[in-house]
Every structure is written in structure tokens, then in C-alpha cells.
């Protein structure tokens, strides 16, 4: 499936040909579109139970909203797959299948799922069922993806603690407990990460930035390319002031409490979270693959209902129409195909369309045909979609 492929789903009354035969209508549509702009194939639409006109109008609105929601779910699952696979387009494309088929094949061989969505049920029930399925897919992928991201972020934090500089990394493997004053009632040791370029200034003034800093207590603990870690002893009653002054001078106080076996515990936690992340990655990927397939199927079934309802509203009863799927290589060809169809079948709109002096299709009153920002009015049932 090419990223630029655009699909047009259109419905016409069979009266567009003198014979009123579906095959002839399909041939006429194909000739109008032109093979250079896209391929035309029949798209089967079942006959559903039709209620009142008022119900159909309401259902048309409901289906428009539901279709937009389904499109959003498909996009959301696609984004999740993209993030999980770190933008690897080849792997992402492998995941984006529908019932283990490429999207093109699924659409070309589409048939209404009569087991899940019985066509003899009222349209309202089918809409409710599809709505619930879309919501369920959305909730499932959001929940699992959120869970995965939480563990992934936890692992990233632990990795920073393992590999970061002395201002952020864990100090369990850095600090010798003998460097620290412990279990004293009056004094305590502070660990301060000093930027490399400020070490001289720090050693010059640290004793005077706050009261009761133990003179010459600064002890070098460790250093890296960016920071040098010092241990400084102060009296507890002035500890908060010392920490505050450190921050003012852009020295970074490190909160550290020595725990026996802490280094080993951190290693075990890192391994445990790493295992959880790998497990959830696999679970999220499998769910994403399934969710994308199911979301696309729900989306296309909603489109089928939209086409059917709009066909009844436009062309009336008895139903005698042909629905086709037009596959175009890109937006340019899709626009050309639509222009060709508009030019030939504008008469289906009655007074809505006319022609200018050059024979081009025009609207007599575009404002009446669609609201501000609404979809463009067409003389026939027309929907377009693509998979990004």
C-alpha cells in the first residue's frame, strides 16, 4: 500500500446508462474515471432494513460523526505502531494488514461481515454495534499503550541513573559510605555536584556560603567530564540554608542516603523493569497489529452504511444503484477522477449544478449546498479516504 494511495467510494443510480444494468453502469464509470487516473472495481453494498425518512436523515448525521471517530481510531493505532517500532516504515507496513491481508486486497475483496453485523437488523442497531466496537478498540489500545509508555519512561529514568553524569546518576556505586557522617545528632554530610568550570570557585567559598559549615570538610568523591562530586559536612540546623545557597550558586545538591546492598537492589530493579518493558513492547505491538486490523474493518463497515443511507436519501426507492471503489495513485489523480465524474454526472444534482460558457461544471449557489467548512457537495454519493 503506497502512502499516497487515495480511495474514492462512489455510488450512482443505474439510470446513468440506457440499459439500467449494473455492469454497464460500472463500465461507464470506469471509462469516465480513465485508467490513467485510477482503477475501478465493484464494491458490494447489502440491502439493509430501511426505516422512516426522518430516521435515515438522523442516521446519516450519526454515521458522519462515527466515520470521523473511526478514522481517528485508525490514526491513533497507526501512531502507536509508529512509536513502538521507532518509525521503521518497513516493519510498520508489515503490521498494517487487515485480516492478514494487505489493505488493497481487503478492499478489493470486501464483503459485509454477516456474522457480526446481520444485515436484517435495523440500521440503528448496526450503528450502535459499530460505535461500541470502535470505542472498545480505542480504549484497549490507549490503555495498553499508556501502560507501555509508563514502563518505558521508568526504564529510561533508571538508565539515566546508570549512565548519566554525576548531577543525575545513581550514587550507590560512586559513594564510599566511609565518606559520610552517619548517625550523628548534630552534623551531616552533603553531596554536591559542582560543574567542572566552577570547582575553583566552590573550593574558595563553600565554607562561607552558610553558617556552621565544617572548615576544610570538602572531600573529593568522584569526577567526570561535566561535574565533580564533593562531600561537605555541616551542622544540621543550617543544612537547609547550605542546600539553598548551593542551588543559588548553581551547584547541585544530591539527595543520597546510603543503604546496605543498595547497588545490588538498583541492578535488580533495572533488570526487572527492563524485562517488563520488553514484555509490554511485545504485547503492545501484537495488540496494535490486531487493533489496526479491527479498526479498519469497523471503519469500512461504517462507510458501507454511509453509502447505503446516502444512496437511499439521494436516489430514493426502489433501490437500483451501483457502488464502486476507485483506487487512485495519489491526490492529483484522485482530483482528476472526481472532476471527470463531476463533468459527466452533474445532471444528477438537478438544479444544483450548471455549466458556464466554457462548458465547465459550476454551482448556482454553493452556499446552499454545504455549510462553512463542510464537505463539498457532489451530484452523486462520494466519499474519499486514505491510510497514512
Coordinates of C-alpha atoms in Angstrom, one line a residue:
X1 CA 0.0 0.0 0.0
X2 CA 1.5 3.3 -1.1
X3 CA 1.4 6.2 1.3
X4 CA -0.1 8.4 -1.4
X5 CA -2.9 6.0 -2.5
X6 CA -6.3 7.5 -2.2
X7 CA -9.6 5.6 -2.4
X8 CA -12.9 7.0 -3.7
X9 CA -16.1 5.3 -2.8
X10 CA -18.9 6.3 -5.1
X11 CA -22.5 5.3 -5.7
X12 CA -24.6 6.0 -8.8
X13 CA -28.1 5.1 -9.9
X14 CA -28.0 2.5 -12.7
X15 CA -30.0 5.0 -14.7
X16 CA -26.7 6.6 -15.8
X17 CA -26.8 4.1 -18.7
X18 CA -29.8 3.4 -21.0
X19 CA -29.8 -0.3 -20.2
X20 CA -30.1 0.4 -16.4
X21 CA -27.8 -2.5 -16.0
X22 CA -25.2 -2.5 -13.2
X23 CA -22.4 -3.9 -15.4
X24 CA -23.0 -1.2 -18.0
X25 CA -23.0 1.4 -15.3
X26 CA -19.8 0.1 -13.9
X27 CA -18.2 0.3 -17.4
X28 CA -19.4 3.8 -17.8
X29 CA -17.9 4.9 -14.5
X30 CA -14.6 3.2 -15.4
X31 CA -14.5 4.9 -18.8
X32 CA -15.2 8.3 -17.2
X33 CA -12.6 7.9 -14.5
X34 CA -10.0 6.8 -17.1
X35 CA -7.4 4.1 -16.3
X36 CA -4.6 6.7 -16.0
X37 CA -6.3 8.2 -13.0
X38 CA -7.3 5.0 -11.2
X39 CA -8.7 1.6 -11.3
X40 CA -12.5 1.0 -10.8
X41 CA -13.9 -2.1 -9.1
X42 CA -17.4 -3.0 -7.9
X43 CA -17.9 -2.6 -4.2
X44 CA -20.8 -4.7 -2.7
X45 CA -23.3 -3.0 -0.6
X46 CA -26.0 -5.2 1.1
X47 CA -29.6 -4.0 1.2
X48 CA -30.4 -3.1 4.8
X49 CA -33.7 -2.6 6.6
X50 CA -34.9 0.9 5.9
X51 CA -36.9 2.9 8.4
X52 CA -38.6 6.3 8.1
X53 CA -37.1 9.2 6.2
X54 CA -36.6 11.1 9.5
X55 CA -34.7 8.2 10.9
X56 CA -32.5 8.0 7.8
X57 CA -31.6 11.7 8.0
X58 CA -30.7 11.3 11.6
X59 CA -28.7 8.2 10.9
X60 CA -26.8 10.0 8.1
X61 CA -25.6 12.5 10.7
X62 CA -24.7 9.8 13.2
X63 CA -22.7 7.9 10.6
X64 CA -20.8 11.0 9.6
X65 CA -19.7 11.5 13.2
X66 CA -19.0 7.8 13.7
X67 CA -16.9 7.7 10.5
X68 CA -14.8 10.6 11.7
X69 CA -14.3 8.8 15.0
X70 CA -13.3 5.6 13.3
X71 CA -10.8 7.4 11.2
X72 CA -9.4 8.9 14.4
X73 CA -9.0 5.4 16.0
X74 CA -7.2 4.1 12.9
X75 CA -4.9 7.1 13.0
X76 CA -4.3 6.6 16.7
X77 CA -3.4 2.9 16.4
X78 CA -1.1 3.8 13.5
X79 CA 0.7 6.4 15.6
X80 CA 1.1 3.8 18.4
X81 CA 2.6 1.3 15.9
X82 CA 4.9 4.0 14.6
X83 CA 6.2 4.9 18.0
X84 CA 6.6 1.3 19.2
X85 CA 8.6 0.5 16.0
X86 CA 10.5 3.8 16.2
X87 CA 9.4 4.9 12.7
X88 CA 10.7 1.8 10.9
X89 CA 8.4 2.1 7.9
X90 CA 9.1 -1.4 6.6
X91 CA 8.1 -3.0 9.9
X92 CA 5.1 -0.7 10.3
X93 CA 3.8 -1.7 6.8
X94 CA 4.1 -5.4 7.9
X95 CA 1.9 -4.7 10.9
X96 CA -0.8 -2.8 8.9
X97 CA -2.8 -5.7 7.5
X98 CA -6.5 -6.4 7.6
X99 CA -7.4 -10.0 8.4
X100 CA -3.8 -10.8 7.5
X101 CA -4.4 -9.3 4.0
X102 CA -2.8 -6.2 2.6
X103 CA -5.3 -3.3 2.7
X104 CA -5.7 -3.2 -1.0
X105 CA -6.7 -6.8 -1.1
X106 CA -9.1 -6.4 1.8
X107 CA -10.9 -3.6 0.0
X108 CA -10.9 -5.3 -3.4
X109 CA -12.4 -8.5 -1.9
X110 CA -14.6 -6.8 0.7
X111 CA -17.7 -8.5 1.8
X112 CA -20.1 -7.4 4.5
X113 CA -19.5 -9.4 7.7
X114 CA -22.9 -11.0 8.0
X115 CA -21.9 -12.9 11.2
X116 CA -21.0 -9.9 13.3
X117 CA -23.4 -7.4 11.6
X118 CA -26.5 -9.1 10.4
X119 CA -28.0 -7.1 7.6
X120 CA -31.5 -7.9 8.7
X121 CA -31.0 -5.9 11.9
X122 CA -32.3 -2.3 12.0
X123 CA -29.8 0.3 10.9
X124 CA -29.8 1.9 14.3
X125 CA -28.7 -1.4 16.0
X126 CA -25.9 -1.8 13.5
X127 CA -24.7 1.8 14.1
X128 CA -24.7 1.2 17.9
X129 CA -22.8 -2.0 17.5
X130 CA -20.1 -0.4 15.3
X131 CA -19.9 2.5 17.7
X132 CA -19.3 0.2 20.6
X133 CA -16.6 -1.7 18.7
X134 CA -14.8 1.4 17.8
X135 CA -14.9 2.7 21.4
X136 CA -13.6 -0.7 22.7
X137 CA -10.7 -0.7 20.2
X138 CA -9.8 2.8 21.2
X139 CA -9.9 2.1 24.9
X140 CA -7.9 -1.1 24.6
X141 CA -5.0 0.4 22.6
X142 CA -5.0 3.6 24.7
X143 CA -4.8 1.6 27.9
X144 CA -2.1 -0.8 26.7
X145 CA 0.0 2.0 25.1
X146 CA -0.2 4.1 28.2
X147 CA 0.9 1.2 30.3
X148 CA 3.8 0.5 28.0
X149 CA 4.9 4.2 27.9
X150 CA 4.9 4.4 31.7
X151 CA 7.2 1.4 32.0
X152 CA 9.3 2.7 29.1
X153 CA 9.7 6.1 30.9
X154 CA 10.6 4.3 34.2
X155 CA 13.3 2.3 32.4
X156 CA 14.6 5.5 30.7
X157 CA 14.9 7.1 34.2
X158 CA 16.8 4.1 35.5
X159 CA 19.1 4.2 32.5
X160 CA 19.9 7.8 33.1
X161 CA 20.7 6.9 36.7
X162 CA 23.1 4.3 35.4
X163 CA 24.7 6.2 32.6
X164 CA 24.2 9.9 33.4
X165 CA 26.7 12.4 34.8
X166 CA 27.3 13.0 38.5
X167 CA 24.4 15.5 38.6
X168 CA 21.8 12.9 37.8
X169 CA 23.2 9.3 38.0
X170 CA 22.7 7.0 41.0
X171 CA 25.4 7.4 43.6
X172 CA 25.1 3.9 45.1
X173 CA 28.1 2.7 43.1
X174 CA 30.0 6.0 43.5
X175 CA 30.0 7.0 47.2
X176 CA 32.1 5.1 49.7
X177 CA 29.9 5.0 52.9
X178 CA 33.1 5.9 54.9
X179 CA 32.9 9.3 53.3
X180 CA 29.6 10.1 55.0
X181 CA 28.9 11.2 58.6
X182 CA 26.1 8.9 59.7
X183 CA 24.0 8.6 62.9
X184 CA 25.2 12.0 64.3
X185 CA 22.8 14.1 66.3
X186 CA 24.3 17.4 65.2
X187 CA 26.2 17.2 61.9
X188 CA 25.6 15.6 58.5
X189 CA 27.3 15.2 55.1
X190 CA 26.0 16.8 51.9
X191 CA 27.0 15.6 48.5
X192 CA 27.3 18.4 46.0
X193 CA 27.8 18.0 42.2
X194 CA 29.9 21.0 41.1
X195 CA 30.2 22.0 37.4
X196 CA 33.7 21.4 36.2
X197 CA 34.4 25.0 35.4
X198 CA 33.3 26.1 39.0
X199 CA 35.4 23.8 41.1
X200 CA 38.0 26.5 42.0
X201 CA 35.2 29.0 43.0
X202 CA 33.5 26.3 45.0
X203 CA 36.6 25.4 47.0
X204 CA 37.2 29.0 47.6
X205 CA 33.8 30.0 49.1
X206 CA 31.9 26.8 50.1
X207 CA 32.8 27.3 53.8
X208 CA 31.2 30.8 53.9
X209 CA 28.0 30.4 51.9
X210 CA 26.1 29.3 55.1
X211 CA 26.8 29.3 58.8
X212 CA 28.5 26.4 60.5
X213 CA 30.0 24.6 57.5
X214 CA 32.8 22.5 58.9
X215 CA 36.1 24.1 57.6
X216 CA 38.1 22.1 55.1
X217 CA 35.5 19.3 55.1
X218 CA 35.1 19.3 51.3
X219 CA 36.2 15.9 50.2
X220 CA 36.6 14.8 46.6
X221 CA 34.3 11.8 45.9
X222 CA 34.3 11.4 42.2
X223 CA 34.5 13.4 38.9
X224 CA 33.6 13.1 35.3
X225 CA 33.8 15.3 32.2
X226 CA 31.0 17.6 33.4
X227 CA 30.9 17.6 37.2
X228 CA 33.0 17.0 40.3
X229 CA 31.3 15.4 43.3
X230 CA 32.2 16.7 46.8
X231 CA 31.2 15.7 50.3
X232 CA 30.7 18.7 52.6
X233 CA 29.9 18.5 56.3
X234 CA 27.6 21.0 58.0
X235 CA 25.7 21.3 61.3
X236 CA 22.1 20.0 60.8
X237 CA 20.4 23.2 61.9
X238 CA 21.9 25.1 59.0
X239 CA 21.6 22.3 56.4
X240 CA 18.6 23.8 54.6
X241 CA 20.4 27.1 54.2
X242 CA 23.5 25.4 52.9
X243 CA 21.5 23.5 50.3
X244 CA 19.7 26.6 49.3
X245 CA 23.0 28.5 48.8
X246 CA 24.3 25.6 46.7
X247 CA 21.4 25.9 44.3
X248 CA 21.9 29.7 44.1
X249 CA 25.5 29.1 43.1
X250 CA 24.4 26.5 40.5
X251 CA 25.9 23.7 42.5
X252 CA 23.7 20.7 42.5
X253 CA 22.9 19.1 45.9
X254 CA 22.5 15.3 45.6
X255 CA 19.9 13.7 47.8
X256 CA 21.6 10.5 48.9
X257 CA 21.1 8.1 51.7
X258 CA 23.4 5.1 52.0
X259 CA 21.5 1.8 52.1
X260 CA 23.3 -1.5 52.6
X261 CA 23.1 -3.5 49.4
X262 CA 21.6 -0.5 47.5
X263 CA 23.8 -1.0 44.5
X264 CA 22.6 -4.6 44.1
X265 CA 18.9 -3.6 44.5
X266 CA 19.3 -1.0 41.8
X267 CA 20.7 -3.5 39.4
X268 CA 17.9 -5.9 40.2
X269 CA 15.3 -3.2 39.7
X270 CA 16.9 -2.2 36.4
X271 CA 16.7 -5.8 35.1
X272 CA 13.1 -6.2 36.3
X273 CA 11.9 -3.1 34.7
X274 CA 13.8 -3.9 31.5
X275 CA 12.1 -7.3 31.4
X276 CA 8.7 -5.6 32.0
X277 CA 9.4 -3.2 29.2
X278 CA 10.3 -5.9 26.7
X279 CA 7.2 -7.9 27.6
X280 CA 4.9 -4.9 27.3
X281 CA 6.6 -3.9 24.0
X282 CA 5.6 -7.3 22.5
X283 CA 2.1 -7.2 24.0
X284 CA 1.5 -3.6 22.7
X285 CA 2.9 -4.5 19.3
X286 CA 0.6 -7.5 19.0
X287 CA -2.4 -5.5 20.2
X288 CA -1.5 -2.7 17.8
X289 CA -1.5 -5.1 14.9
X290 CA -4.8 -6.6 15.8
X291 CA -6.4 -3.2 16.7
X292 CA -5.3 -1.7 13.4
X293 CA -6.9 -4.5 11.5
X294 CA -10.2 -4.4 13.5
X295 CA -10.3 -0.6 13.4
X296 CA -10.0 -0.5 9.6
X297 CA -12.7 -3.2 9.3
X298 CA -15.1 -1.2 11.5
X299 CA -14.2 2.0 9.6
X300 CA -15.0 0.4 6.2
X301 CA -18.3 -1.1 7.5
X302 CA -19.3 2.4 8.7
X303 CA -18.5 3.7 5.2
X304 CA -20.8 1.0 3.7
X305 CA -23.6 2.2 5.9
X306 CA -22.9 5.8 5.0
X307 CA -23.0 4.9 1.3
X308 CA -26.3 3.0 1.7
X309 CA -28.1 5.6 3.7
X310 CA -26.9 8.4 1.4
X311 CA -27.9 6.4 -1.6
X312 CA -31.4 5.9 -0.4
X313 CA -31.7 9.6 0.5
X314 CA -30.4 10.8 -2.8
X315 CA -31.8 8.3 -5.3
X316 CA -34.9 7.1 -3.5
X317 CA -36.7 3.7 -3.8
X318 CA -36.8 1.2 -5.3
X319 CA -33.0 0.8 -4.8
X320 CA -31.2 0.4 -8.1
X321 CA -27.7 1.6 -7.9
X322 CA -24.0 0.6 -8.3
X323 CA -21.3 1.2 -5.8
X324 CA -17.6 1.3 -6.9
X325 CA -14.3 1.6 -5.3
X326 CA -11.8 3.8 -7.2
X327 CA -8.2 3.3 -6.3
X328 CA -6.0 6.3 -7.4
X329 CA -2.2 6.6 -7.2
X330 CA -2.4 9.9 -5.4
X331 CA -4.2 13.2 -4.8
X332 CA -3.6 14.6 -8.3
X333 CA -5.2 11.6 -10.0
X334 CA -8.0 11.5 -7.4
X335 CA -8.8 15.1 -8.2
X336 CA -8.8 14.4 -11.9
X337 CA -11.1 11.3 -11.5
X338 CA -13.5 13.4 -9.4
X339 CA -13.5 16.2 -12.0
X340 CA -14.3 13.7 -14.7
X341 CA -17.2 12.3 -12.7
X342 CA -18.5 15.8 -11.9
X343 CA -18.4 16.8 -15.5
X344 CA -20.3 13.8 -16.8
X345 CA -22.8 13.3 -14.0
X346 CA -23.5 16.8 -12.8
X347 CA -27.1 16.4 -14.1
X348 CA -27.8 14.1 -11.2
X349 CA -27.9 17.1 -8.9
X350 CA -30.8 18.7 -10.8
X351 CA -30.5 22.5 -10.5
X352 CA -27.6 22.3 -8.1
X353 CA -25.0 22.2 -10.9
X354 CA -24.9 24.1 -14.1
X355 CA -22.3 24.8 -16.7
X356 CA -20.5 28.0 -17.6
X357 CA -19.9 29.3 -21.1
X358 CA -16.9 27.1 -21.5
X359 CA -18.9 24.0 -20.5
X360 CA -17.3 23.7 -17.1
X361 CA -19.4 22.5 -14.2
X362 CA -20.5 25.3 -11.8
X363 CA -22.7 25.6 -8.8
X364 CA -25.6 28.0 -8.9
X365 CA -25.5 28.7 -5.2
X366 CA -22.6 27.0 -3.4
X367 CA -23.6 28.4 -0.1
X368 CA -26.8 26.4 -0.1
X369 CA -25.0 23.2 -0.9
X370 CA -22.7 22.9 2.0
X371 CA -22.0 24.9 5.2
X372 CA -18.9 26.8 6.1
X373 CA -16.1 24.3 6.3
X374 CA -18.4 21.4 5.4
X375 CA -17.7 18.7 2.8
X376 CA -18.0 19.8 -0.8
X377 CA -21.4 18.9 -2.4
X378 CA -21.3 16.4 -5.2
X379 CA -24.0 15.3 -7.6
X380 CA -23.6 11.7 -6.6
X381 CA -22.7 9.8 -3.4
X382 CA -19.0 10.3 -2.9
X383 CA -16.5 9.6 -0.1
X384 CA -12.7 9.6 -0.2
X385 CA -10.2 8.1 2.3
X386 CA -6.6 7.1 2.6
X387 CA -4.3 5.3 5.0
X388 CA -1.4 7.2 6.4

